[in-house]
Coordinates of C-alpha atoms in Angstrom, one line a residue:
M1 CA -7.1 -98.0 -145.3
A2 CA -10.1 -97.1 -143.1
I3 CA -13.1 -99.2 -143.9
V4 CA -15.2 -97.1 -141.5
N5 CA -14.2 -93.6 -140.3
L6 CA -16.9 -92.0 -138.2
Q7 CA -16.3 -88.7 -136.5
D8 CA -18.6 -86.7 -134.1
L9 CA -21.8 -88.5 -135.2
Q10 CA -24.9 -87.1 -133.7
V11 CA -28.4 -88.4 -134.3
T12 CA -31.5 -86.9 -132.8
F13 CA -35.2 -87.9 -132.9
G14 CA -37.1 -84.7 -132.1
A15 CA -35.8 -83.5 -128.7
K16 CA -34.2 -86.8 -127.9
T17 CA -30.5 -87.3 -128.6
A18 CA -29.9 -91.0 -129.6
V19 CA -26.2 -90.6 -130.4
S20 CA -24.0 -87.8 -129.3
A21 CA -20.4 -87.2 -130.6
A22 CA -19.7 -90.9 -131.4
S23 CA -16.3 -91.4 -133.1
F24 CA -14.3 -94.5 -134.2
R25 CA -12.2 -95.8 -137.0
V26 CA -12.0 -99.4 -138.3
D27 CA -9.1 -100.3 -140.6
A28 CA -9.0 -103.2 -143.1
G29 CA -8.3 -106.4 -141.3
E30 CA -9.4 -105.2 -137.9
T31 CA -12.1 -106.8 -135.7
F32 CA -14.4 -104.2 -134.1
S33 CA -17.3 -104.7 -131.6
L34 CA -19.9 -102.1 -130.8
I35 CA -21.4 -103.1 -127.5
G36 CA -23.5 -101.3 -124.9
A37 CA -26.7 -101.2 -123.0
S38 CA -30.1 -101.4 -124.6
G39 CA -31.1 -98.0 -126.0
C40 CA -27.5 -96.5 -126.0
G41 CA -27.5 -95.9 -129.8
K42 CA -25.8 -99.0 -131.2
S43 CA -28.5 -99.8 -133.8
T44 CA -28.8 -96.1 -134.7
I45 CA -25.1 -96.0 -135.5
L46 CA -25.4 -99.1 -137.6
R47 CA -28.4 -97.6 -139.4
V48 CA -26.3 -94.6 -140.3
L49 CA -23.5 -96.9 -141.6
A50 CA -26.0 -98.9 -143.6
G51 CA -27.6 -95.8 -145.2
L52 CA -30.9 -96.4 -143.5
Q53 CA -30.9 -93.4 -141.2
R54 CA -31.6 -90.3 -143.3
E55 CA -31.0 -87.5 -140.7
W56 CA -27.8 -87.2 -138.8
R57 CA -24.8 -84.8 -138.3
G58 CA -21.1 -85.6 -138.4
S59 CA -18.5 -87.1 -140.7
V60 CA -18.8 -90.6 -142.0
D61 CA -16.5 -92.3 -144.6
L62 CA -17.2 -95.9 -145.7
L63 CA -14.8 -97.8 -148.0
G64 CA -13.0 -94.5 -148.6
Q65 CA -16.2 -92.6 -149.7
A66 CA -17.7 -89.8 -147.7
I67 CA -21.4 -90.3 -147.2
T68 CA -23.9 -87.5 -146.5
P69 CA -27.2 -87.6 -144.7
G70 CA -30.1 -88.6 -146.9
A71 CA -28.0 -89.7 -149.8
R72 CA -28.7 -93.1 -151.4
F73 CA -25.8 -95.5 -151.6
Q74 CA -24.5 -96.1 -155.2
G75 CA -21.9 -98.5 -156.7
D76 CA -19.5 -100.2 -154.2
L77 CA -21.4 -98.9 -151.2
R78 CA -24.7 -100.3 -152.4
R79 CA -23.1 -103.7 -153.3
N80 CA -20.9 -104.0 -150.2
V81 CA -22.6 -102.4 -147.2
Q82 CA -25.3 -104.5 -145.6
M83 CA -27.1 -104.8 -142.2
V84 CA -28.3 -108.1 -140.9
F85 CA -31.1 -107.7 -138.4
Q86 CA -30.8 -110.1 -135.5
D87 CA -33.2 -111.4 -132.8
P88 CA -30.8 -111.4 -129.8
Y89 CA -33.2 -113.7 -127.9
A90 CA -32.9 -116.3 -130.5
S91 CA -29.1 -116.1 -130.8
L92 CA -27.6 -115.1 -127.4
H93 CA -27.9 -116.6 -124.0
P94 CA -29.8 -113.9 -121.9
N95 CA -27.7 -114.7 -118.8
H96 CA -24.3 -114.2 -120.4
T97 CA -22.5 -110.9 -120.9
P98 CA -20.7 -110.3 -124.3
V99 CA -17.4 -111.1 -122.6
A100 CA -18.7 -114.4 -121.1
H101 CA -20.7 -115.5 -124.1
P102 CA -19.4 -118.9 -125.3
G103 CA -17.6 -118.5 -128.6
G104 CA -17.9 -114.7 -128.5
A105 CA -15.1 -112.6 -130.0
A106 CA -14.9 -110.5 -126.9
A107 CA -13.9 -113.7 -124.9
D108 CA -11.1 -114.5 -127.4
P109 CA -7.7 -113.3 -126.2
R110 CA -6.6 -112.9 -129.8
H111 CA -9.1 -110.0 -130.1
P112 CA -7.9 -107.4 -127.6
R113 CA -10.1 -104.5 -126.7
R114 CA -9.1 -101.1 -127.9
C115 CA -10.0 -99.6 -124.5
P116 CA -12.1 -100.6 -121.5
A117 CA -15.8 -99.9 -121.8
S118 CA -15.6 -97.6 -118.7
N119 CA -13.6 -95.1 -120.8
H120 CA -16.7 -94.6 -123.0
R121 CA -19.0 -93.4 -120.2
P122 CA -19.5 -89.7 -119.5

């Protein structure tokens, strides 16, 4: 079962496109990392998944339920979907990449990457 199924997500703020055609699926039991440069849309995608971003286009299913832009989460979604805001300067070493970060899942060979990051660049 897909815990998250996101297809062709697009988020714009006025004339600026923050996320363009993002798609991924996370099945139950999988470990998934969303990494990228500052300003590339990671937090915006997470805001959509947490129900905090009201305007967006695309198809998003969470826990088997389709969500729509602007809708308030009810029932299981409201109880089970959360977003923890993090201060990266307090928790990550600024000189380490996600792969080199001590104890990071990206460095653990038991958590293979789905595809190289270079495949995601236009």
